[in-house]
Short mmCIF file of C-alpha atoms and ligand atoms in Angstrom, two decimals:
data_model
loop_
_atom_site.label_atom_id
_atom_site.label_comp_id
_atom_site.label_asym_id
_atom_site.label_seq_id
_atom_site.Cartn_x
_atom_site.Cartn_y
_atom_site.Cartn_z
CA UNK A 1 13.22 -18.54 3.01
CA UNK A 2 10.01 -16.97 1.87
CA UNK A 3 8.17 -14.09 3.24
CA UNK A 4 4.42 -14.51 3.40
CA UNK A 5 2.42 -11.40 4.04
CA UNK A 6 -1.33 -11.79 4.93
CA UNK A 7 -3.69 -8.96 4.58
CA UNK A 8 -6.72 -7.81 6.89
CA UNK A 9 -9.17 -10.23 5.34
CA UNK A 10 -6.90 -12.99 5.34
CA UNK A 11 -6.83 -12.92 9.14
CA UNK A 12 -10.37 -11.28 9.28
CA UNK A 13 -12.04 -13.84 11.42
CA UNK A 14 -11.18 -17.00 13.43
CA UNK A 15 -11.84 -19.30 10.71
CA UNK A 16 -9.39 -17.45 8.25
CA UNK A 17 -6.82 -17.18 10.83
CA UNK A 18 -7.05 -21.01 11.10
CA UNK A 19 -6.59 -21.15 7.27
CA UNK A 20 -3.42 -19.12 7.51
CA UNK A 21 -1.89 -21.15 9.96
CA UNK A 22 -2.27 -24.36 7.55
CA UNK A 23 -0.74 -22.24 4.73
CA UNK A 24 2.41 -21.33 6.62
CA UNK A 25 2.89 -24.76 8.16
CA UNK A 26 4.18 -26.28 5.26
CA UNK A 27 7.63 -27.55 6.28
CA UNK A 28 9.47 -24.75 4.73
CA UNK A 29 11.13 -21.72 6.62
CA UNK A 30 8.59 -18.90 6.40
CA UNK A 31 8.69 -15.27 7.61
CA UNK A 32 5.01 -14.36 8.22
CA UNK A 33 3.96 -10.69 8.08
CA UNK A 34 0.46 -9.88 9.35
CA UNK A 35 -2.01 -7.23 8.95
CA UNK A 36 -4.59 -6.02 11.64
CA UNK A 37 -7.63 -8.05 11.51
CA UNK A 38 -9.83 -6.46 8.57
CA UNK A 39 -11.66 -3.22 9.71
CA UNK A 40 -9.55 -2.85 12.72
CA UNK A 41 -7.22 -0.20 11.64
CA UNK A 42 -10.23 1.88 10.30
CA UNK A 43 -11.79 1.43 13.76
CA UNK A 44 -8.66 2.72 15.56
CA UNK A 45 -8.23 5.65 13.22
CA UNK A 46 -11.85 6.63 14.01
CA UNK A 47 -11.21 6.18 17.89
CA UNK A 48 -8.32 8.40 17.47
CA UNK A 49 -10.38 10.99 15.70
CA UNK A 50 -12.80 10.98 18.59
CA UNK A 51 -10.17 11.27 21.00
CA UNK A 52 -8.65 14.21 18.93
CA UNK A 53 -11.89 15.93 19.04
CA UNK A 54 -12.17 15.33 22.62
CA UNK A 55 -15.31 13.02 22.37
CA UNK A 56 -14.48 10.74 25.16
CA UNK A 57 -17.92 9.20 24.99
CA UNK A 58 -17.92 8.28 21.45
CA UNK A 59 -14.32 6.98 21.82
CA UNK A 60 -15.23 4.82 24.80
CA UNK A 61 -18.23 3.44 22.88
CA UNK A 62 -16.19 2.19 19.77
CA UNK A 63 -13.34 1.08 22.04
CA UNK A 64 -15.82 -1.12 23.95
CA UNK A 65 -17.34 -2.44 20.70
CA UNK A 66 -14.07 -3.18 19.23
CA UNK A 67 -12.97 -5.16 22.32
CA UNK A 68 -16.15 -7.07 22.40
CA UNK A 69 -15.40 -8.37 18.75
CA UNK A 70 -11.99 -9.41 19.91
CA UNK A 71 -13.51 -11.45 22.77
CA UNK A 72 -15.73 -13.13 20.09
CA UNK A 73 -12.62 -13.72 17.92
CA UNK A 74 -10.78 -15.38 20.94
CA UNK A 75 -13.73 -17.44 21.88
CA UNK A 76 -13.92 -18.98 18.32
CA UNK A 77 -10.16 -19.36 17.86
CA UNK A 78 -8.96 -21.33 20.71
CA UNK A 79 -10.34 -24.69 22.06
CA UNK A 80 -8.25 -25.16 25.23
CA UNK A 81 -9.05 -23.33 28.58
CA UNK A 82 -5.50 -22.27 28.82
CA UNK A 83 -5.49 -20.46 25.39
CA UNK A 84 -8.84 -18.96 25.96
CA UNK A 85 -7.58 -17.40 29.18
CA UNK A 86 -4.33 -16.26 27.56
CA UNK A 87 -6.29 -14.77 24.61
CA UNK A 88 -8.66 -12.84 26.82
CA UNK A 89 -5.81 -11.37 28.76
CA UNK A 90 -4.05 -10.34 25.76
CA UNK A 91 -7.05 -8.41 24.33
CA UNK A 92 -7.82 -6.87 27.85
CA UNK A 93 -4.13 -5.82 28.15
CA UNK A 94 -4.18 -4.14 24.59
CA UNK A 95 -7.53 -2.39 25.19
CA UNK A 96 -6.46 -1.39 28.75
CA UNK A 97 -3.65 0.39 26.89
CA UNK A 98 -5.82 2.16 24.29
CA UNK A 99 -8.29 3.12 27.13
CA UNK A 100 -5.27 4.74 28.85
CA UNK A 101 -5.13 7.46 26.19
CA UNK A 102 -8.65 8.69 26.78
CA UNK A 103 -7.67 10.67 29.98
CA UNK A 104 -5.00 13.08 28.85
CA UNK A 105 -3.70 15.13 26.00
CA UNK A 106 -3.93 13.10 22.88
CA UNK A 107 -0.93 13.71 20.35
CA UNK A 108 0.07 12.40 16.95
CA UNK A 109 2.54 10.05 18.78
CA UNK A 110 -0.48 8.78 20.82
CA UNK A 111 -2.61 8.12 17.68
CA UNK A 112 0.37 6.05 16.08
CA UNK A 113 0.47 3.89 19.25
CA UNK A 114 -3.08 3.23 19.10
CA UNK A 115 -3.07 2.42 15.38
CA UNK A 116 -0.19 -0.10 16.09
CA UNK A 117 -2.45 -2.09 18.33
CA UNK A 118 -4.16 -3.72 15.37
CA UNK A 119 -1.07 -5.53 14.27
CA UNK A 120 0.26 -6.26 17.77
CA UNK A 121 -3.04 -7.87 18.54
CA UNK A 122 -3.48 -10.27 15.18
CA UNK A 123 0.10 -11.39 15.51
CA UNK A 124 -0.14 -12.35 19.19
CA UNK A 125 -3.56 -14.13 18.46
CA UNK A 126 -1.94 -15.99 15.54
CA UNK A 127 1.11 -17.00 17.58
CA UNK A 128 -1.02 -18.31 20.39
CA UNK A 129 -3.11 -20.39 17.97
CA UNK A 130 -0.07 -22.04 16.52
CA UNK A 131 1.21 -22.79 20.11
CA UNK A 132 -2.08 -24.44 20.97
CA UNK A 133 -1.59 -26.58 17.85
CA UNK A 134 1.88 -27.45 19.05
CA UNK A 135 3.53 -25.84 15.78
CA UNK A 136 6.51 -24.27 16.81
CA UNK A 137 6.99 -20.52 16.03
CA UNK A 138 8.52 -17.37 17.19
CA UNK A 139 7.08 -13.95 17.20
CA UNK A 140 9.47 -11.27 16.34
CA UNK A 141 8.42 -7.79 17.25
CA UNK A 142 8.62 -5.53 14.28
CA UNK A 143 9.23 -2.59 16.93
CA UNK A 144 12.71 -4.50 17.34
CA UNK A 145 13.99 -4.11 13.85
CA UNK A 146 11.60 -2.06 11.63
CA UNK A 147 12.60 1.43 11.39
CA UNK A 148 12.11 4.87 9.22
CA UNK A 149 14.78 7.61 9.09
CA UNK A 150 14.28 11.26 9.36
CA UNK A 151 13.05 11.29 5.71
CA UNK A 152 10.50 8.59 6.61
CA UNK A 153 12.40 6.05 4.30
CA UNK A 154 13.13 2.52 5.65
CA UNK A 155 16.58 2.38 7.41
CA UNK A 156 17.74 -0.65 5.57
CA UNK A 157 21.16 -1.14 7.12
CA UNK A 158 19.46 -0.83 10.68
CA UNK A 159 16.66 -3.15 9.45
CA UNK A 160 19.00 -5.69 8.13
CA UNK A 161 21.34 -5.72 11.23
CA UNK A 162 18.51 -6.08 13.68
CA UNK A 163 16.33 -8.27 11.94
CA UNK A 164 19.39 -10.78 11.47
CA UNK A 165 20.11 -10.35 15.00
CA UNK A 166 16.53 -11.44 16.12
CA UNK A 167 16.87 -14.30 13.64
CA UNK A 168 20.13 -15.55 15.07
CA UNK A 169 18.62 -15.32 18.51
CA UNK A 170 16.04 -17.96 17.26
CA UNK A 171 17.86 -20.38 15.23
CA UNK A 172 16.28 -23.49 13.67
CA UNK A 173 12.78 -22.21 13.68
CA UNK A 174 10.48 -22.77 10.59
CA UNK A 175 7.81 -20.17 11.25
CA UNK A 176 8.93 -16.53 12.10
CA UNK A 177 5.81 -14.25 12.83
CA UNK A 178 5.93 -10.24 12.57
CA UNK A 179 3.69 -7.22 12.49
CA UNK A 180 3.32 -5.40 9.00
CA UNK A 181 2.62 -1.74 8.86
CA UNK A 182 4.19 -0.71 12.15
CA UNK A 183 7.82 0.58 12.77
CA UNK A 184 9.73 3.08 14.85
CA UNK A 185 10.84 6.38 13.61
CA UNK A 186 14.21 8.10 13.69
CA UNK A 187 13.39 9.05 17.44
CA UNK A 188 12.56 5.65 18.51
CA UNK A 189 8.78 6.34 18.75
CA UNK A 190 6.27 4.08 17.59
CA UNK A 191 5.23 5.08 13.82
CA UNK A 192 4.00 3.25 10.72
CA UNK A 193 4.48 2.89 7.06
CA UNK A 194 1.24 4.59 6.13
CA UNK A 195 -2.14 2.88 5.46
CA UNK A 196 -1.84 -0.29 3.64
CA UNK A 197 1.89 -0.40 4.44
CA UNK A 198 1.84 -4.03 5.44
CA UNK A 199 2.88 -5.17 1.96
CA UNK A 200 5.67 -2.57 2.16
CA UNK A 201 6.86 -4.26 5.36
CA UNK A 202 6.85 -7.64 3.81
CA UNK A 203 9.04 -6.59 0.84
CA UNK A 204 11.48 -4.57 2.91
CA UNK A 205 11.84 -7.69 5.05
CA UNK A 206 12.32 -9.90 1.96
CA UNK A 207 15.08 -7.60 0.90
CA UNK A 208 16.65 -7.47 4.39
CA UNK A 209 16.57 -11.37 4.64
CA UNK A 210 17.46 -11.89 0.96
CA UNK A 211 14.36 -13.93 0.72
CA UNK A 212 13.71 -16.41 -2.14
CA UNK A 213 10.21 -15.22 -2.69
CA UNK A 214 7.80 -12.66 -1.34
CA UNK A 215 4.18 -13.75 -1.21
CA UNK A 216 1.35 -11.28 -0.83
CA UNK A 217 -1.86 -13.14 0.25
CA UNK A 218 -5.17 -11.18 -0.20
CA UNK A 219 -8.60 -11.97 -0.98
CA UNK A 220 -8.40 -11.81 -4.72
CA UNK A 221 -6.53 -13.96 -7.14
CA UNK A 222 -3.79 -11.84 -8.22
CA UNK A 223 -3.58 -8.45 -10.13
CA UNK A 224 -6.40 -8.19 -12.73
CA UNK A 225 -6.24 -6.78 -16.00
CA UNK A 226 -8.75 -4.08 -15.24
CA UNK A 227 -10.60 -2.89 -12.06
CA UNK A 228 -12.96 -5.62 -11.23
CA UNK A 229 -15.27 -3.11 -9.21
CA UNK A 230 -15.74 -1.15 -12.32
CA UNK A 231 -15.68 -3.56 -15.18
CA UNK A 232 -17.02 -7.07 -15.72
CA UNK A 233 -15.13 -10.15 -17.00
CA UNK A 234 -11.58 -9.07 -15.71
CA UNK A 235 -9.12 -11.58 -15.68
CA UNK A 236 -6.11 -12.22 -13.44
CA UNK A 237 -2.65 -11.59 -14.73
CA UNK A 238 -0.29 -14.54 -14.57
CA UNK A 239 2.95 -12.61 -14.97
CA UNK A 240 4.23 -8.81 -14.61
CA UNK A 241 7.54 -7.22 -14.60
CA UNK A 242 8.55 -5.20 -11.80
CA UNK A 243 7.99 -2.20 -13.65
CA UNK A 244 4.65 -2.95 -15.15
CA UNK A 245 3.51 -3.97 -11.60
CA UNK A 246 4.87 -0.81 -10.16
CA UNK A 247 2.80 1.29 -12.80
CA UNK A 248 -0.18 -0.67 -12.12
CA UNK A 249 0.10 -0.35 -8.29
CA UNK A 250 0.73 3.29 -8.24
CA UNK A 251 -2.06 3.98 -11.05
CA UNK A 252 -4.79 2.42 -8.83
CA UNK A 253 -4.58 -1.36 -8.57
CA UNK A 254 -5.43 -1.62 -5.08
CA UNK A 255 -4.08 -5.16 -4.44
CA UNK A 256 -0.43 -4.03 -3.63
CA UNK A 257 1.02 -1.02 -1.99
CA UNK A 258 2.96 0.80 -4.76
CA UNK A 259 6.15 1.25 -2.52
CA UNK A 260 6.24 -2.33 -2.12
CA UNK A 261 7.78 -2.97 -5.56
CA UNK A 262 11.07 -1.17 -5.08
CA UNK A 263 12.70 -3.15 -2.40
CA UNK A 264 11.94 -6.40 -4.17
CA UNK A 265 13.25 -5.08 -7.55
CA UNK A 266 16.41 -3.93 -5.93
CA UNK A 267 17.06 -7.35 -4.37
CA UNK A 268 15.46 -9.12 -7.61
CA UNK A 269 13.18 -11.03 -5.35
CA UNK A 270 9.93 -12.43 -7.31
CA UNK A 271 6.74 -11.22 -5.54
CA UNK A 272 3.83 -13.58 -6.00
CA UNK A 273 0.35 -12.30 -5.43
CA UNK A 274 -1.90 -15.29 -3.86
CA UNK A 275 -5.58 -15.70 -2.86
CA UNK A 276 -6.06 -17.03 0.74
CA UNK A 277 -9.67 -18.02 -0.38
CA UNK A 278 -8.31 -20.20 -3.26
CA UNK A 279 -4.71 -20.90 -2.41
CA UNK A 280 -4.26 -23.24 -5.43
CA UNK A 281 -4.86 -20.53 -7.90
CA UNK A 282 -1.95 -19.37 -9.74
CA UNK A 283 -2.06 -15.88 -8.66
CA UNK A 284 0.33 -13.09 -10.43
CA UNK A 285 4.08 -13.43 -10.46
CA UNK A 286 5.95 -10.41 -10.41
CA UNK A 287 9.71 -10.56 -11.44
CA UNK A 288 12.46 -8.90 -13.40
CA UNK A 289 11.49 -10.95 -16.50
CA UNK A 290 9.47 -9.01 -19.07
CA UNK A 291 7.20 -11.40 -20.84
CA UNK A 292 5.08 -10.82 -23.98
CA UNK A 293 4.23 -7.35 -25.69
CA UNK A 294 1.14 -5.03 -25.95
CA UNK A 295 -1.37 -3.94 -23.53
CA UNK A 296 -1.63 -6.16 -20.53
CA UNK A 297 -3.87 -4.28 -17.99
CA UNK A 298 -5.77 -1.03 -17.21
CA UNK A 299 -5.97 0.77 -13.90
CA UNK A 300 -7.29 4.18 -12.76
CA UNK A 301 -6.32 6.56 -10.02
CA UNK A 302 -8.87 8.96 -8.66
CA UNK A 303 -8.86 12.36 -6.73
CA UNK A 304 -6.31 13.72 -9.16
CA UNK A 305 -5.84 17.75 -9.73
CA UNK A 306 -4.52 18.90 -12.94
CA UNK A 307 -2.57 22.44 -13.02
CA UNK A 308 -1.84 24.31 -16.26
CA UNK A 309 0.63 27.08 -16.34
CA UNK A 310 0.55 29.09 -19.51
CA UNK A 311 3.09 31.64 -20.31
CA UNK A 312 4.30 33.62 -23.12
CA UNK A 313 7.65 33.50 -21.68
CA UNK A 314 7.83 30.00 -21.90
CA UNK A 315 8.27 30.41 -25.64
CA UNK A 316 11.72 29.70 -26.88
CA UNK A 317 12.86 30.28 -23.22
CA UNK A 318 15.04 27.64 -21.26
CA UNK A 319 14.94 26.95 -17.51
CA UNK A 320 11.14 27.72 -17.47
CA UNK A 321 10.40 23.87 -16.69
CA UNK A 322 12.86 23.91 -13.91
CA UNK A 323 11.38 26.86 -12.24
CA UNK A 324 8.07 25.20 -12.42
CA UNK A 325 9.18 22.00 -11.10
CA UNK A 326 11.23 23.67 -8.19
CA UNK A 327 7.99 25.02 -6.87
CA UNK A 328 6.60 21.44 -6.65
CA UNK A 329 9.72 20.27 -4.98
CA UNK A 330 9.62 23.07 -2.36
CA UNK A 331 6.37 21.97 -1.24
CA UNK A 332 7.20 17.96 -1.42
CA UNK A 333 4.50 17.50 -3.82
CA UNK A 334 5.13 14.76 -6.52
CA UNK A 335 3.93 15.09 -10.07
CA UNK A 336 2.21 12.11 -11.81
CA UNK A 337 1.56 13.33 -15.34
CA UNK A 338 3.25 15.82 -17.41
CA UNK A 339 2.28 17.30 -20.90
CA UNK A 340 3.82 20.46 -22.52
CA UNK A 341 3.09 22.63 -25.44
CA UNK A 342 5.45 25.54 -26.47
CA UNK A 343 3.53 27.99 -24.33
CA UNK A 344 2.08 25.90 -21.53
CA UNK A 345 2.66 23.07 -19.30
CA UNK A 346 0.00 20.79 -17.38
CA UNK A 347 0.85 18.47 -14.64
CA UNK A 348 -1.15 16.42 -12.16
CA UNK A 349 -0.82 15.92 -8.68
CA UNK A 350 -2.87 13.84 -6.21
CA UNK A 351 -1.56 15.56 -2.77
CA UNK A 352 -3.33 18.94 -2.68
CA UNK A 353 -2.19 19.83 0.73
CA UNK A 354 -0.06 22.59 -0.58
CA UNK A 355 -2.27 23.36 -3.72
CA UNK A 356 -2.76 27.14 -2.63
CA UNK A 357 0.86 27.82 -1.95
CA UNK A 358 1.97 26.13 -5.15
CA UNK A 359 -0.68 28.12 -7.32
CA UNK A 360 0.35 31.31 -5.71
CA UNK A 361 4.10 30.67 -6.45
CA UNK A 362 3.10 29.35 -10.00
CA UNK A 363 1.36 32.73 -10.77
CA UNK A 364 4.65 34.29 -11.03
CA UNK A 365 5.25 32.42 -13.91
CA UNK A 366 2.12 32.86 -15.98
CA UNK A 367 -1.55 32.05 -15.84
CA UNK A 368 -2.58 29.12 -13.76
CA UNK A 369 -5.75 26.95 -14.14
CA UNK A 370 -6.71 24.27 -11.69
CA UNK A 371 -9.02 21.33 -12.40
CA UNK A 372 -10.30 18.87 -9.97
CA UNK A 373 -12.16 15.58 -9.88
CA UNK A 374 -10.27 14.03 -12.47
CA UNK A 375 -8.81 10.23 -12.98
CA UNK A 376 -5.87 8.99 -14.55
CA UNK A 377 -6.30 5.96 -16.60
CA UNK A 378 -3.06 3.88 -17.01
CA UNK A 379 -2.88 1.51 -19.83
CA UNK A 380 0.23 -0.56 -18.70
CA UNK A 381 2.05 -3.35 -20.81
CA UNK A 382 5.15 -3.79 -22.71
CA UNK A 383 5.30 -1.30 -25.77
CA UNK A 384 8.27 -2.31 -27.83
CA UNK A 385 9.37 0.17 -30.65
CA UNK A 386 7.99 -2.23 -33.11
CA UNK A 387 4.51 -2.71 -31.43
CA UNK A 388 2.12 -0.79 -33.72
CA UNK A 389 -1.49 -0.06 -33.39
CA UNK A 390 -2.31 -0.01 -29.67
CA UNK A 391 -2.30 3.84 -29.45
CA UNK A 392 -4.90 3.69 -32.08
CA UNK A 393 -6.95 1.18 -30.16
CA UNK A 394 -6.72 3.11 -26.99
CA UNK A 395 -7.91 6.45 -28.63
CA UNK A 396 -10.27 5.00 -30.92
CA UNK A 397 -12.10 3.38 -27.75
CA UNK A 398 -12.23 6.66 -26.15
CA UNK A 399 -13.78 8.58 -28.93
CA UNK A 400 -16.93 9.48 -27.13
CA UNK A 401 -15.01 10.56 -23.96
CA UNK A 402 -13.50 14.01 -23.43
CA UNK A 403 -9.63 13.53 -22.63
CA UNK A 404 -7.90 16.31 -20.61
CA UNK A 405 -4.23 15.07 -20.92
CA UNK A 406 -2.21 12.17 -22.60
CA UNK A 407 1.01 10.96 -21.76
CA UNK A 408 3.03 8.32 -23.64
CA UNK A 409 6.64 7.81 -24.21
CA UNK A 410 7.76 8.40 -20.66
CA UNK A 411 8.46 4.51 -20.27
CA UNK A 412 7.83 1.41 -22.73
CA UNK A 413 5.35 0.33 -20.24
CA UNK A 414 2.62 3.06 -19.69
CA UNK A 415 0.11 5.27 -21.48
CA UNK A 416 -1.87 7.46 -19.24
CA UNK A 417 -4.84 9.63 -20.08
CA UNK A 418 -6.65 11.79 -17.80
CA UNK A 419 -10.34 12.04 -17.86
CA UNK A 420 -13.28 13.33 -15.54
CA UNK A 421 -13.79 10.90 -12.67
CA UNK A 422 -17.28 11.06 -13.88
CA UNK A 423 -16.35 9.47 -17.27
CA UNK A 424 -13.89 6.86 -15.57
CA UNK A 425 -16.20 3.94 -15.54
CA UNK A 426 -17.02 4.40 -19.21
CA UNK A 427 -13.51 4.83 -20.15
CA UNK A 428 -12.42 1.65 -18.42
CA UNK A 429 -15.06 -0.24 -20.03
CA UNK A 430 -14.50 1.29 -23.56
CA UNK A 431 -10.77 0.47 -23.58
CA UNK A 432 -11.23 -2.82 -22.04
CA UNK A 433 -13.75 -3.83 -24.68
CA UNK A 434 -11.62 -2.66 -27.47
CA UNK A 435 -8.31 -4.15 -26.33
CA UNK A 436 -9.20 -7.40 -24.53
N1 LIG B 1 -3.65 -2.44 8.95
C1 LIG B 1 -2.97 -1.45 8.27
C2 LIG B 1 -3.95 -0.69 7.23
O1 LIG B 1 -5.34 -1.16 7.21
C3 LIG B 1 -2.00 -1.97 7.22
C4 LIG B 1 -2.23 -2.85 6.12
O2 LIG B 1 -3.34 -3.57 6.40
O3 LIG B 1 -1.48 -2.91 5.27
O4 LIG B 1 -3.70 0.30 6.59
MG1 MG B 2 -3.41 -3.89 1.53
#
């Protein structure tokens, strides 16, 4: 069995939904995970924001507009009266539900219930389309098996048990369909795996079903060797190891949600990135195999904040770093890059929600400096002990760009440099031109 996940643009219009139907109807057993139609989740977020701000009027206008768009999709998607009718009923039902929230108090729970409607609609529309085409399929609600625990981590035991129960209840089916992104939390409430989380859904499902492959279908032909929005002539990568892909996804390659590597890696299931617009293109295969050496790709992550703690007490002292890291741990803030000298340590973070408290506490240990609007540029590949010269290439190419931090040696797969975001584009291009 394969898990096939289609992102928002892959199901973004009636014609792309029809393409997806062709792709999944291939006589293999496929577990299909769908995102909401492109733009929907953003719209639902903005509707929720209006409701939060008690701006009923704006919320109603947005709800109405989105609902209208969906009737257009229904009209273009189905050809029989029966399914046109079913489609319209479905949309009316989900939008009545969304409208029901405009009356009362608006809570975080309600916001999550609203956000879930995007995936619930796309999967139901898709399921109806297959039915209209007489293609047998089963719609399995993610709310019946996908669950996170109190730490917001996937409850793997629960997921495996319940997903397998759902599958056993529907034996002999070739196409199973479910929603990406949405889940229940430890209290049984509707929740989600955070924005972009459909990829994560797919790999959690792949792990639970011990699938033979997890395919992530998007609108680009695999992971590229640099950011195509910043650099010309980037190329798709045919192969990456789990570790290389995780570094790239975490450090900015937008195509894949960074959390989605781990379940696949644990279960050793290959992940294939494919392009719905060009299904025959090879895409990128991510697996346990480490192929080739040297620099494979470059990615950048923005909105990085650097914190420097300088203390004479650090000189020859032990336990200093532990104290510093404990502060970040207290505020559940993860650190991306670290560099140390004998009297100072610099770290970077991207989650600045607790920055003021962190800085206050760090001040007990030394002088604290904070820099914002930084970008981490990650150069990812397979840097064997014998590989020589790549560090020179990287730093040679950056000779005209101020570099704030450098991190190398943490793994065999990553060299990271921290630059001002205003220099990011130039840095990406300079490294690209030098190494590729
Ligand atoms: N629809 C959700 C989002 O836009 C999840 C996803 O597409 O991965 O964030
Ligand atoms: Mg995505």
